[in-house]
Tab-separated table of C-alpha atoms in Angstrom:
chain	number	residue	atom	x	y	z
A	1	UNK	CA	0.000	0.000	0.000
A	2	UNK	CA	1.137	3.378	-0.928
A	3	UNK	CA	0.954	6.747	1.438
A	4	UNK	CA	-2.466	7.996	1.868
A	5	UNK	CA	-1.474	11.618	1.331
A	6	UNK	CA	-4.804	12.838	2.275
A	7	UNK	CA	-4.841	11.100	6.008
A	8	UNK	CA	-1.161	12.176	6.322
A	9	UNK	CA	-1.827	16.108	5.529
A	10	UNK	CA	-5.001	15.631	7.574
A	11	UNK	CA	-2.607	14.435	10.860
A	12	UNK	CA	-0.546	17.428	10.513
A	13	UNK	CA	-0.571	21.022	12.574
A	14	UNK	CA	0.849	24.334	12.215
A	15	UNK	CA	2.650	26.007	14.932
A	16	UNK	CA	2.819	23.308	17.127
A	17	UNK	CA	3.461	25.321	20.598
A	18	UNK	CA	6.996	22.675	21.034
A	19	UNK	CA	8.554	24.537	18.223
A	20	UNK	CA	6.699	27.572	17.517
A	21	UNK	CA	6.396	30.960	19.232
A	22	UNK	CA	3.553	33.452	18.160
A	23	UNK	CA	4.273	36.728	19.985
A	24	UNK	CA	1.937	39.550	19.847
A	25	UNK	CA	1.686	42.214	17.132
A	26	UNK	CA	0.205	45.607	17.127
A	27	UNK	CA	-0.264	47.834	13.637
A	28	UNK	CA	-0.287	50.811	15.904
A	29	UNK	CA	3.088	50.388	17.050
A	30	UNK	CA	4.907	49.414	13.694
A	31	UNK	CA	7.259	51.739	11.904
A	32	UNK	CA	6.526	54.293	9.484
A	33	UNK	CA	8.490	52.272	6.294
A	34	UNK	CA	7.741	48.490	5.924
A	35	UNK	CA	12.056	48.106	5.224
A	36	UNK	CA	12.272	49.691	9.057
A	37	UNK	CA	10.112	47.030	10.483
A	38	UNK	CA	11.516	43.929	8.036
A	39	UNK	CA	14.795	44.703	9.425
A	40	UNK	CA	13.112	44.379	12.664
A	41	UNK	CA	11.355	40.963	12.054
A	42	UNK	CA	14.532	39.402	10.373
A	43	UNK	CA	16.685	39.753	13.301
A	44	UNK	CA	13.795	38.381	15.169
A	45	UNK	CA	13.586	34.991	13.075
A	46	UNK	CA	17.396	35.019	13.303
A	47	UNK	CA	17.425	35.039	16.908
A	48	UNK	CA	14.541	32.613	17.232
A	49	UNK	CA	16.768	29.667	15.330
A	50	UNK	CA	14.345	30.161	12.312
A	51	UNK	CA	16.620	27.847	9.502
A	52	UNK	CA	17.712	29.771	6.608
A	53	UNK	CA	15.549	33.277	7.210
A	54	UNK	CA	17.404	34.577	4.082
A	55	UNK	CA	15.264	32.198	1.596
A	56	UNK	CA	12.376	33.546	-0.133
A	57	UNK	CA	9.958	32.343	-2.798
A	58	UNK	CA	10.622	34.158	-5.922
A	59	UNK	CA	7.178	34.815	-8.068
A	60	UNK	CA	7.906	35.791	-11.949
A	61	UNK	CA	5.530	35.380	-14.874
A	62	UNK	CA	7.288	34.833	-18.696
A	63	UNK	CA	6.408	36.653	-22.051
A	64	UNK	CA	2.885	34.669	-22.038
A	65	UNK	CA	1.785	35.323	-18.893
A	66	UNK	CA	2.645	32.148	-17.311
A	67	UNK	CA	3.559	32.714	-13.681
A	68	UNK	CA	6.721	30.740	-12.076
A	69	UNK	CA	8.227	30.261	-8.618
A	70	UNK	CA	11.273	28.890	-7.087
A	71	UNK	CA	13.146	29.638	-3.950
A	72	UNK	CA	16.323	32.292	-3.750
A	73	UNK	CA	18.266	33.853	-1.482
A	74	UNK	CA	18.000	37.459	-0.160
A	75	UNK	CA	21.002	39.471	-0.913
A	76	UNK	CA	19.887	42.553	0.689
A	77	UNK	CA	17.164	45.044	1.250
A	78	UNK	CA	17.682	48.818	1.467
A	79	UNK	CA	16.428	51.713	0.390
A	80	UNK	CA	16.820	50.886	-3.133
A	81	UNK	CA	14.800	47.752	-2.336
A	82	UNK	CA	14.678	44.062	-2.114
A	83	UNK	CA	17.984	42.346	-4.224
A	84	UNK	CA	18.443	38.382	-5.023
A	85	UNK	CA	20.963	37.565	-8.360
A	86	UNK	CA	21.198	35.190	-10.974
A	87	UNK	CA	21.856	34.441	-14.697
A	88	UNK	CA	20.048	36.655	-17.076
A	89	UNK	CA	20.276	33.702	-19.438
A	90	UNK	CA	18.421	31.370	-16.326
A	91	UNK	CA	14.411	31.210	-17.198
A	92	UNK	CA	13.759	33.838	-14.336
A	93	UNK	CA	16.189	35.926	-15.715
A	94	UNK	CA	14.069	35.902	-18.988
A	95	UNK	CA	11.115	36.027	-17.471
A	96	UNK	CA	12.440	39.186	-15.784
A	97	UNK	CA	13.326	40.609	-19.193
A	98	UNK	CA	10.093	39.733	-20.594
A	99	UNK	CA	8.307	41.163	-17.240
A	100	UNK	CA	10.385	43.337	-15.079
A	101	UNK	CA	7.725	42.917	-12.162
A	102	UNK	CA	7.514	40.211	-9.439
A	103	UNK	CA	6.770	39.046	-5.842
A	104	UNK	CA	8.626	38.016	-3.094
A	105	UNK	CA	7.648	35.875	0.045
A	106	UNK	CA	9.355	34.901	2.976
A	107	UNK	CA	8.009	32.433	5.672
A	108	UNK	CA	9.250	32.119	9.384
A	109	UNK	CA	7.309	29.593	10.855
A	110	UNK	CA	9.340	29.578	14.159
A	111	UNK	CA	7.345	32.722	14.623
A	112	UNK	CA	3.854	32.227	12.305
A	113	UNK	CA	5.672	35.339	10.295
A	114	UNK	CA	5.161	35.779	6.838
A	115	UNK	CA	6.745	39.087	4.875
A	116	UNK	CA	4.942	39.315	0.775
A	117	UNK	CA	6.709	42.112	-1.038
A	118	UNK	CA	5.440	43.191	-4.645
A	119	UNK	CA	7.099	45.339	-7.162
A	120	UNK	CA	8.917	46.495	-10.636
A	121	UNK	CA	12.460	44.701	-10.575
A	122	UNK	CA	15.707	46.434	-12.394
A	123	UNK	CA	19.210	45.000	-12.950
A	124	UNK	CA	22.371	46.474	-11.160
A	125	UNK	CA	25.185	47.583	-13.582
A	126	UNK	CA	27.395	44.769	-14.170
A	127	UNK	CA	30.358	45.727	-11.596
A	128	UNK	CA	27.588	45.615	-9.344
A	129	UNK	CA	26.697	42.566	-10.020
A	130	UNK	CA	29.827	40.881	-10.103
A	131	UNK	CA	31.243	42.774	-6.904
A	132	UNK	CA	27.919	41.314	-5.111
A	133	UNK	CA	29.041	37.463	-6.340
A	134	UNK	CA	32.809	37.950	-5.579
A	135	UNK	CA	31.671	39.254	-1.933
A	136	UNK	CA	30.015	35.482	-1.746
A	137	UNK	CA	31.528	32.033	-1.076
A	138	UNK	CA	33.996	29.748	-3.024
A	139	UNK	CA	31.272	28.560	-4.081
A	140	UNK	CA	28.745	30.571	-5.177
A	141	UNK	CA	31.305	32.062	-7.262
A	142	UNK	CA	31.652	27.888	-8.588
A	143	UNK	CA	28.273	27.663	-9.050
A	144	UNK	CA	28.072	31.025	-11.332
A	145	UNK	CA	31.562	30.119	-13.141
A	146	UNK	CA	29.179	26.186	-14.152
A	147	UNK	CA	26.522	28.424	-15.806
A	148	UNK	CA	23.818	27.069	-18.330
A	149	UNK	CA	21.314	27.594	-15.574
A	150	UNK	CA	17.995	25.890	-16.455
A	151	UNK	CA	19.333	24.423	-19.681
A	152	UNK	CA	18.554	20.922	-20.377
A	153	UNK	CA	21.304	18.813	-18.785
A	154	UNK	CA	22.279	15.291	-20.803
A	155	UNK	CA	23.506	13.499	-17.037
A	156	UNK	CA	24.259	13.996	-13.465
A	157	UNK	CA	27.917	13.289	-14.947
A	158	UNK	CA	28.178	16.147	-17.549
A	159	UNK	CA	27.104	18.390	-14.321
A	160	UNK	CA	29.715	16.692	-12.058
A	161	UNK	CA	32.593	17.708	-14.516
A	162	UNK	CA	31.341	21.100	-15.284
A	163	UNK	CA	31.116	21.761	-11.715
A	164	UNK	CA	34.524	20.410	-10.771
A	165	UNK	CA	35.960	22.434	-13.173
A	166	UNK	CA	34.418	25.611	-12.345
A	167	UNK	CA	35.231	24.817	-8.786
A	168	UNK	CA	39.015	25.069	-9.889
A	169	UNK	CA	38.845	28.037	-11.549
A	170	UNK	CA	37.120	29.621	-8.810
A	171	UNK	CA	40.122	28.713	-6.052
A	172	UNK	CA	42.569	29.651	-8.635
A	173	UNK	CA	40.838	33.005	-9.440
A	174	UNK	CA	38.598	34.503	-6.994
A	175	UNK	CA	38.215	37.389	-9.056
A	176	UNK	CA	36.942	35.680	-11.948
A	177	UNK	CA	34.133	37.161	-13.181
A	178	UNK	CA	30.412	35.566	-14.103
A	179	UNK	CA	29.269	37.605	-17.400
A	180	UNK	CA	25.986	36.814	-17.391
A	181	UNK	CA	25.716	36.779	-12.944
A	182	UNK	CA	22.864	39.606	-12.545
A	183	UNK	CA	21.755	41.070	-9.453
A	184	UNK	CA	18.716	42.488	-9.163
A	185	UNK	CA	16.223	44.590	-7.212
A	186	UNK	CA	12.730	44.770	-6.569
A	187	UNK	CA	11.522	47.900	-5.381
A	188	UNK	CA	8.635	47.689	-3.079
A	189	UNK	CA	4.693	49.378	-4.305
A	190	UNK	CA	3.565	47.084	-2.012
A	191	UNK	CA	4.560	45.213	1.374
A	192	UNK	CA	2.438	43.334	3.489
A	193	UNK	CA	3.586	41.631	7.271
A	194	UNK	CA	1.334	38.987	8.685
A	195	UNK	CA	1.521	37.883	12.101
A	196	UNK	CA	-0.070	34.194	13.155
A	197	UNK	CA	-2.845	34.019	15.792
A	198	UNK	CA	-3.525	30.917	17.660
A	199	UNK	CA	-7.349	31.931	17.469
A	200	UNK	CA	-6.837	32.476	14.196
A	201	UNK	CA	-7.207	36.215	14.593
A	202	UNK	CA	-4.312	36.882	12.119
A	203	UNK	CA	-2.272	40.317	12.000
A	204	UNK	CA	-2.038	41.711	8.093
A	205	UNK	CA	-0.440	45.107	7.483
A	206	UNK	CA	0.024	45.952	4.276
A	207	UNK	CA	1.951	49.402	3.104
A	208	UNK	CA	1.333	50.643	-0.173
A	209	UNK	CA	3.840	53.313	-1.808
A	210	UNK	CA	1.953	56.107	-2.574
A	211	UNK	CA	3.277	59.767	-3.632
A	212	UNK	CA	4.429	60.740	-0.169
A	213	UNK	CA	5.889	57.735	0.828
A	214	UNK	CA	4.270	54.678	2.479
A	215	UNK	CA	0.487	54.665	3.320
A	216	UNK	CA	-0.540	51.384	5.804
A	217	UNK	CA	-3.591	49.685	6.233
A	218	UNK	CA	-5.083	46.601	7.908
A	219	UNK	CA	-6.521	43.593	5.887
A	220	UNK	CA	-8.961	41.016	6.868
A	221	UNK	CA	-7.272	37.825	7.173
């Protein structure tokens, strides 16, 4: 007999209290600029052992309107807005050049936290973008240096000896740059913080960018 996914997703819970902490949230308190208070909440998941805080579900759609997700990391968020990298050859890259808008999500469960950001996205100049990848690890810059990102791939060992190589170039030249390595940033029209409830009276902010800076408002959940 196989798994009976349906009984299995039935058995399982959300914020079990063992692992999960939902502390209170009040709108009235919270910053006047949604980067001020996702500063605030990142540290928070940080310090709460929330695994890998920096990933985030990346939301594209391509030159027919077909939407696409996949999770990347955050390189940074600043006035300038919300920045992740990749190829501009990968399909998101495309997709990005097809439709330079997209979403962003991040999830800390550790704290029923979840941070949606929404907004046009525009490529960094290229010393940007390769000063941001030489900053990283070995290898990250190994993984940019094996390329062909989402091209079809003829075998696990065609990928083991394009990686291997690109691994040695990357120890023998740190500097070496990534041509097609793009970072890029998506600046913020809208940014909405949500904040579990164990009666399931959930906290949603949103701000919306409006002329004069950042407007907030409450949402049903």
């Amino acid at each position: 007999m196989g798994t009976d996914l349906h009984a299995l997703l039935r058995s399982l819970r959300v914020w079990d209290a063992g692992t999960t902490t939902l502390p209170p949230f009040d709108p009235d308190t919270a910053p006047p600029t949604p980067l001020l208070l996702f500063t605030s909440w990142f540290e928070e998941a940080v310090e709460a052992g929330q695994p890998e805080p920096h990933t985030m579900s990346l939301a594209t759609t391509d030159e027919e309107g077909r939407p696409d997700v996949r999770i990347v990391m955050l390189h940074g968020a600043d006035a300038e807005g919300w920045s992740f990298a990749t190829h501009v050859t990968s399909r998101k890259g495309r997709a990005l050049a097809a439709r330079p808008y997209a979403a962003l999500a991040f999830y800390w469960p550790v704290l029923g936290r979840q941070v949606r950001v929404r907004g046009p996205v525009t490529s960094a100049p290229s010393e940007e973008s390769q000063a941001d990848l030489h900053a990283r690890s070995t290898g990250s810059l190994a993984a940019a240096l094996t390329g062909r990102q989402s091209e079809e791939l003829s075998s696990v060992e065609e990928l083991r000896r394009a990686s291997e190589a690109a691994w040695e170039r990357a120890r023998e030249n740190p500097a070496e740059p990534s041509p097609t390595w793009t970072l890029y940033r998506l600046r913020p029209e809208a940014v909405e913080f949500f904040q579990g409830d164990a009666e399931r009276r959930h906290v949603r902010l949103q701000y919306r960018r409006d002329g004069f800076g950042w407007s907030r408002r409450l949402l049903w959940p």
